[in-house]
Amino acid sequence: MAPIRTHGIDKSLALVAGIDSSTQACKVVIRDARTGRLVRDGCASHPAGTEVDPSAWWAALERALQAAGGLDDVEAIAVAAQQHGCICLDEEGRVVRPALLWNDTRGAAAVARLVAESGGADAGRQAWATAVGSVPLAAFTVAKLRWLAEQEPDTVRQTAAVCLPHDWLTWRLAGAGGIERLTTDRSDASGTGYWSPATGRYRSDLLAHALGHAVVLPKVLAPAERAGSTPAGAVLGAGCGDNAAAALGIGARPGDVIVSIGTSGTVFAVADEPTADPSGTVAGFADAAGGFLPLVCTLNAARVLDVTARLLNVDHAGLSRLALSAPPGAGGLAFVPYLEGERTPDRPDATGAIHGLTLDSATPASVARAAIEGVLCGLADGLDALMRQGVRAERVFLIGGGARSTAVRQIAPTIFGRPVLVPPAGEHVADGAARQAAWALAGTAAPPSWEHAGVEQFEAAVAPHVRARYAQVQALTAPRLD
Ligand SMILES: Nc1ncnc2c1ncn2[C@@H]1O[C@H](COP(=O)(O)OP(=O)(O)O)[C@@H](O)[C@H]1O
Ligand SMILES: O=C(CO)[C@@H](O)[C@H](O)COP(=O)(O)O
């Protein structure tokens, strides 16, 4: 193993950087590699939209790094990023078209056809779950490739390599080079739809069938393996998907379930065994520590809270106050939050709805409470689906931007029917990437044990009528007009 570069200072002061290139923003934390102590941080926003030129992510990374004081004294770096995003590169490593993101639902029909080609809809779902641990939906990279094959033959002709946001940023940090130098990790590879967490191998045949020809794919690195180094000599960790990074960031262990309310809503568990759910509800992902990360993802989470606050002309604190002033169940109001279509359940063309309006329930407080309850009910359905896959849920953590909301913290246990643990507000995804960087730097068998500040536990009486009401109306939504 290469000796740790210490720049002539005490080895215990080695710094590592963790990057979270998520949907809405790029966040950087710089931490002490040994203790995990936060030294400095930075953030920069990303453009809106479901397709984004990766150069915008690079520009945001540069701004976030500058805000975080740069990398000159940093020994190792790792990048976590939004999963699934499809970046097509040509032979020279040039980006062929803007990346298609996880929340771009245009490939829904194309991927349904792809799945059905494996023996019909039901047999196809079983075949894909067996092959790659997941039934691909519009979010998956393979769905985007199939959509491109149907819609953009020129793009497909130019495409020589396909990679994900964290792969591309890591490759750029390493100074780019040829497409054969691209790397990824198990967690992000498992979101492509053409890599199997159970076998640890690509299914390049499935990719070639979707796209129409074979391409260069990033080498899949082990959790603590190095992806290379920056031109300045800092070690590059393998990087990972943002959900896997969050698990590493909060030090989750088997038996833990994490509910994240970010741009996406996710419910996922650290597990010792892979899953293969033929219904397509649970994605059978890998984690960033050598295990597995069965996951349910919804398209509508923190931004539902953003938009409801805007609708009610309040800020997030105001939304919390309003929501907590209404009773559980919001006087019969149920908010189905499918504002961007939905991934779980698979309803890409759905819109949102508010049901149960009466003269009494039509109040800002009821709308605020119903919006929060609606987001949480979708995630509670996800937790149930995980448990049907045999996942243990001994502790439930709540993280992501939405977990900063007092109302979300207090209402969550009424919906999940169990206490929820909330770590101190922070950038848990970037923290996980930083911990992975420290692991790659140390070259040890296990990641460094960083101290985690105390979690806060929220408990409340379960309100089963809220989920019952939501279940009654959840399918009653209008399709999009466009
Ligand atoms: N106090 C709060 N209450 C509710 N939502 C919040 C609060 N603070 C931030 N958010 C929302 O959380 C989201 C960002 O969460 P984050 O987990 O960082 O998302 P991502 O990783 O997808 O970029 C934004 O939509 C933001 O408006
Ligand atoms: O698609 C998924 C998981 O399968 C999303 O969780 C993305 O990884 C985006 O994450 P955020 O930007 O919401 O953190």
Short mmCIF file of N, CA and C in Angstrom, two decimals, residues 5 13-20 26-34 36-42 61 64-66 68-80 170 173 230 234-240 245 427 429-441 450:
data_model
loop_
_atom_site.label_atom_id
_atom_site.label_comp_id
_atom_site.label_asym_id
_atom_site.label_seq_id
_atom_site.Cartn_x
_atom_site.Cartn_y
_atom_site.Cartn_z
N ARG A 5 0.34 10.35 2.33
CA ARG A 5 1.04 11.64 2.16
C ARG A 5 0.64 12.53 3.32
N LEU A 13 -3.65 14.52 11.26
CA LEU A 13 -4.32 15.72 10.74
C LEU A 13 -4.65 15.60 9.26
N ALA A 14 -4.49 14.39 8.68
CA ALA A 14 -4.81 14.24 7.27
C ALA A 14 -6.27 14.60 7.03
N LEU A 15 -6.52 15.36 5.97
CA LEU A 15 -7.89 15.78 5.66
C LEU A 15 -8.42 15.01 4.46
N VAL A 16 -9.71 14.75 4.48
CA VAL A 16 -10.36 14.10 3.34
C VAL A 16 -11.57 14.94 2.93
N ALA A 17 -11.91 14.86 1.64
CA ALA A 17 -13.07 15.60 1.13
C ALA A 17 -14.14 14.63 0.66
N GLY A 18 -15.38 14.91 1.02
CA GLY A 18 -16.52 14.14 0.53
C GLY A 18 -17.41 15.06 -0.28
N ILE A 19 -17.81 14.59 -1.45
CA ILE A 19 -18.62 15.41 -2.37
C ILE A 19 -19.97 14.73 -2.55
N ASP A 20 -21.04 15.51 -2.49
CA ASP A 20 -22.39 15.03 -2.80
C ASP A 20 -22.91 15.83 -3.97
N CYS A 26 -24.54 20.77 -5.28
CA CYS A 26 -23.29 20.06 -4.98
C CYS A 26 -22.81 20.53 -3.61
N LYS A 27 -22.56 19.56 -2.73
CA LYS A 27 -22.13 19.89 -1.37
C LYS A 27 -20.78 19.23 -1.11
N VAL A 28 -19.91 19.95 -0.44
CA VAL A 28 -18.57 19.43 -0.13
C VAL A 28 -18.34 19.53 1.36
N VAL A 29 -17.85 18.45 1.98
CA VAL A 29 -17.38 18.54 3.37
C VAL A 29 -15.91 18.14 3.40
N ILE A 30 -15.16 18.82 4.23
CA ILE A 30 -13.76 18.46 4.43
C ILE A 30 -13.60 18.08 5.89
N ARG A 31 -13.15 16.85 6.12
CA ARG A 31 -13.13 16.30 7.48
C ARG A 31 -11.75 15.73 7.81
N ASP A 32 -11.51 15.63 9.10
CA ASP A 32 -10.31 14.98 9.62
C ASP A 32 -10.45 13.48 9.34
N ALA A 33 -9.49 12.89 8.63
CA ALA A 33 -9.61 11.50 8.21
C ALA A 33 -9.71 10.54 9.39
N ARG A 34 -9.08 10.90 10.52
CA ARG A 34 -9.03 9.96 11.64
C ARG A 34 -10.27 10.04 12.52
N GLY A 36 -13.09 12.18 11.84
CA GLY A 36 -14.30 12.58 11.14
C GLY A 36 -14.74 14.00 11.48
N ARG A 37 -13.96 14.72 12.28
CA ARG A 37 -14.34 16.09 12.67
C ARG A 37 -14.50 16.97 11.42
N LEU A 38 -15.60 17.75 11.37
CA LEU A 38 -15.83 18.64 10.23
C LEU A 38 -14.87 19.83 10.32
N VAL A 39 -14.12 20.06 9.25
CA VAL A 39 -13.15 21.15 9.23
C VAL A 39 -13.72 22.35 8.45
N ARG A 40 -14.28 22.08 7.28
CA ARG A 40 -14.91 23.16 6.52
C ARG A 40 -15.85 22.56 5.47
N ASP A 41 -16.70 23.39 4.87
CA ASP A 41 -17.65 22.86 3.88
C ASP A 41 -18.03 23.93 2.87
N GLY A 42 -18.73 23.51 1.82
CA GLY A 42 -19.16 24.45 0.78
C GLY A 42 -20.31 23.85 -0.01
N LEU A 61 -19.27 21.91 -8.84
CA LEU A 61 -18.26 21.29 -7.96
C LEU A 61 -17.11 22.27 -7.72
N ALA A 64 -18.35 24.87 -5.29
CA ALA A 64 -18.50 24.32 -3.93
C ALA A 64 -17.13 24.09 -3.29
N LEU A 65 -16.17 23.63 -4.11
CA LEU A 65 -14.82 23.41 -3.57
C LEU A 65 -14.18 24.73 -3.16
N GLN A 66 -14.40 25.73 -3.99
CA GLN A 66 -13.85 27.05 -3.65
C GLN A 66 -14.45 27.54 -2.34
N ALA A 68 -15.45 25.78 -0.02
CA ALA A 68 -14.95 24.92 1.07
C ALA A 68 -13.44 25.09 1.27
N GLY A 69 -12.86 26.07 0.63
CA GLY A 69 -11.45 26.36 0.87
C GLY A 69 -10.47 25.54 0.03
N GLY A 70 -10.98 24.85 -0.99
CA GLY A 70 -10.10 24.15 -1.92
C GLY A 70 -9.58 22.83 -1.41
N LEU A 71 -8.77 22.19 -2.27
CA LEU A 71 -8.32 20.83 -2.00
C LEU A 71 -6.81 20.73 -1.73
N ASP A 72 -6.14 21.89 -1.66
CA ASP A 72 -4.67 21.87 -1.57
C ASP A 72 -4.15 21.01 -0.43
N ASP A 73 -4.84 21.03 0.71
CA ASP A 73 -4.36 20.30 1.89
C ASP A 73 -5.13 18.99 2.11
N VAL A 74 -5.83 18.54 1.06
CA VAL A 74 -6.68 17.35 1.20
C VAL A 74 -5.95 16.11 0.67
N GLU A 75 -5.96 15.03 1.45
CA GLU A 75 -5.22 13.81 1.09
C GLU A 75 -6.02 12.84 0.22
N ALA A 76 -7.34 12.87 0.38
CA ALA A 76 -8.17 11.93 -0.39
C ALA A 76 -9.56 12.52 -0.59
N ILE A 77 -10.17 12.12 -1.70
CA ILE A 77 -11.47 12.67 -2.11
C ILE A 77 -12.34 11.51 -2.59
N ALA A 78 -13.63 11.57 -2.30
CA ALA A 78 -14.56 10.63 -2.95
C ALA A 78 -15.83 11.38 -3.31
N VAL A 79 -16.44 10.94 -4.41
CA VAL A 79 -17.64 11.59 -4.93
C VAL A 79 -18.84 10.67 -4.79
N ALA A 80 -19.88 11.15 -4.11
CA ALA A 80 -21.18 10.48 -4.15
C ALA A 80 -22.09 11.34 -5.01
N THR A 170 -15.60 11.67 -10.95
CA THR A 170 -14.36 11.05 -10.44
C THR A 170 -13.31 11.01 -11.55
N LEU A 173 -11.94 14.41 -12.05
CA LEU A 173 -11.00 14.76 -10.96
C LEU A 173 -9.66 14.09 -11.17
N THR A 230 -5.73 12.53 -8.12
CA THR A 230 -5.86 13.80 -8.85
C THR A 230 -4.48 14.17 -9.40
N ALA A 234 -3.77 13.75 -4.77
CA ALA A 234 -4.71 13.27 -3.74
C ALA A 234 -5.34 11.96 -4.21
N VAL A 235 -5.53 11.05 -3.26
CA VAL A 235 -6.14 9.76 -3.56
C VAL A 235 -7.61 9.96 -3.92
N LEU A 236 -8.08 9.21 -4.92
CA LEU A 236 -9.51 9.25 -5.26
C LEU A 236 -10.16 7.94 -4.83
N GLY A 237 -11.16 8.02 -3.98
CA GLY A 237 -11.93 6.84 -3.61
C GLY A 237 -12.83 6.42 -4.75
N ALA A 238 -13.45 5.25 -4.59
CA ALA A 238 -14.30 4.72 -5.66
C ALA A 238 -15.54 5.58 -5.89
N GLY A 239 -15.99 6.30 -4.84
CA GLY A 239 -17.25 7.03 -4.94
C GLY A 239 -18.42 6.07 -4.82
N CYS A 240 -19.64 6.60 -4.88
CA CYS A 240 -20.81 5.73 -4.73
C CYS A 240 -22.09 6.51 -5.03
N ALA A 245 -24.05 6.32 0.10
CA ALA A 245 -23.16 7.23 0.85
C ALA A 245 -23.82 7.66 2.16
N GLU A 427 -24.79 17.17 6.14
CA GLU A 427 -24.72 16.63 4.78
C GLU A 427 -24.27 15.17 4.88
N VAL A 429 -24.77 12.58 3.01
CA VAL A 429 -24.25 11.93 1.79
C VAL A 429 -22.78 12.32 1.60
N ALA A 430 -22.51 13.62 1.69
CA ALA A 430 -21.11 14.07 1.56
C ALA A 430 -20.26 13.47 2.67
N ASP A 431 -20.83 13.31 3.86
CA ASP A 431 -20.09 12.70 4.97
C ASP A 431 -19.70 11.26 4.63
N GLY A 432 -20.66 10.54 4.02
CA GLY A 432 -20.37 9.14 3.64
C GLY A 432 -19.25 9.08 2.61
N ALA A 433 -19.28 10.03 1.66
CA ALA A 433 -18.21 10.06 0.65
C ALA A 433 -16.87 10.37 1.33
N ALA A 434 -16.89 11.28 2.31
CA ALA A 434 -15.65 11.61 3.02
C ALA A 434 -15.13 10.39 3.78
N ARG A 435 -16.06 9.64 4.38
CA ARG A 435 -15.64 8.44 5.14
C ARG A 435 -15.07 7.40 4.17
N GLN A 436 -15.66 7.31 2.98
CA GLN A 436 -15.11 6.38 1.99
C GLN A 436 -13.72 6.83 1.55
N ALA A 437 -13.53 8.14 1.40
CA ALA A 437 -12.21 8.67 1.02
C ALA A 437 -11.18 8.31 2.09
N ALA A 438 -11.58 8.46 3.36
CA ALA A 438 -10.66 8.14 4.47
C ALA A 438 -10.33 6.64 4.47
N TRP A 439 -11.32 5.85 4.10
CA TRP A 439 -11.13 4.39 4.03
C TRP A 439 -10.13 4.04 2.92
N ALA A 440 -10.33 4.66 1.74
CA ALA A 440 -9.41 4.41 0.62
C ALA A 440 -8.00 4.86 0.98
N LEU A 441 -7.90 5.95 1.74
CA LEU A 441 -6.60 6.48 2.15
C LEU A 441 -5.91 5.53 3.12
N TRP A 450 -15.81 6.63 12.76
CA TRP A 450 -15.96 8.03 13.13
C TRP A 450 -17.03 8.14 14.20
#
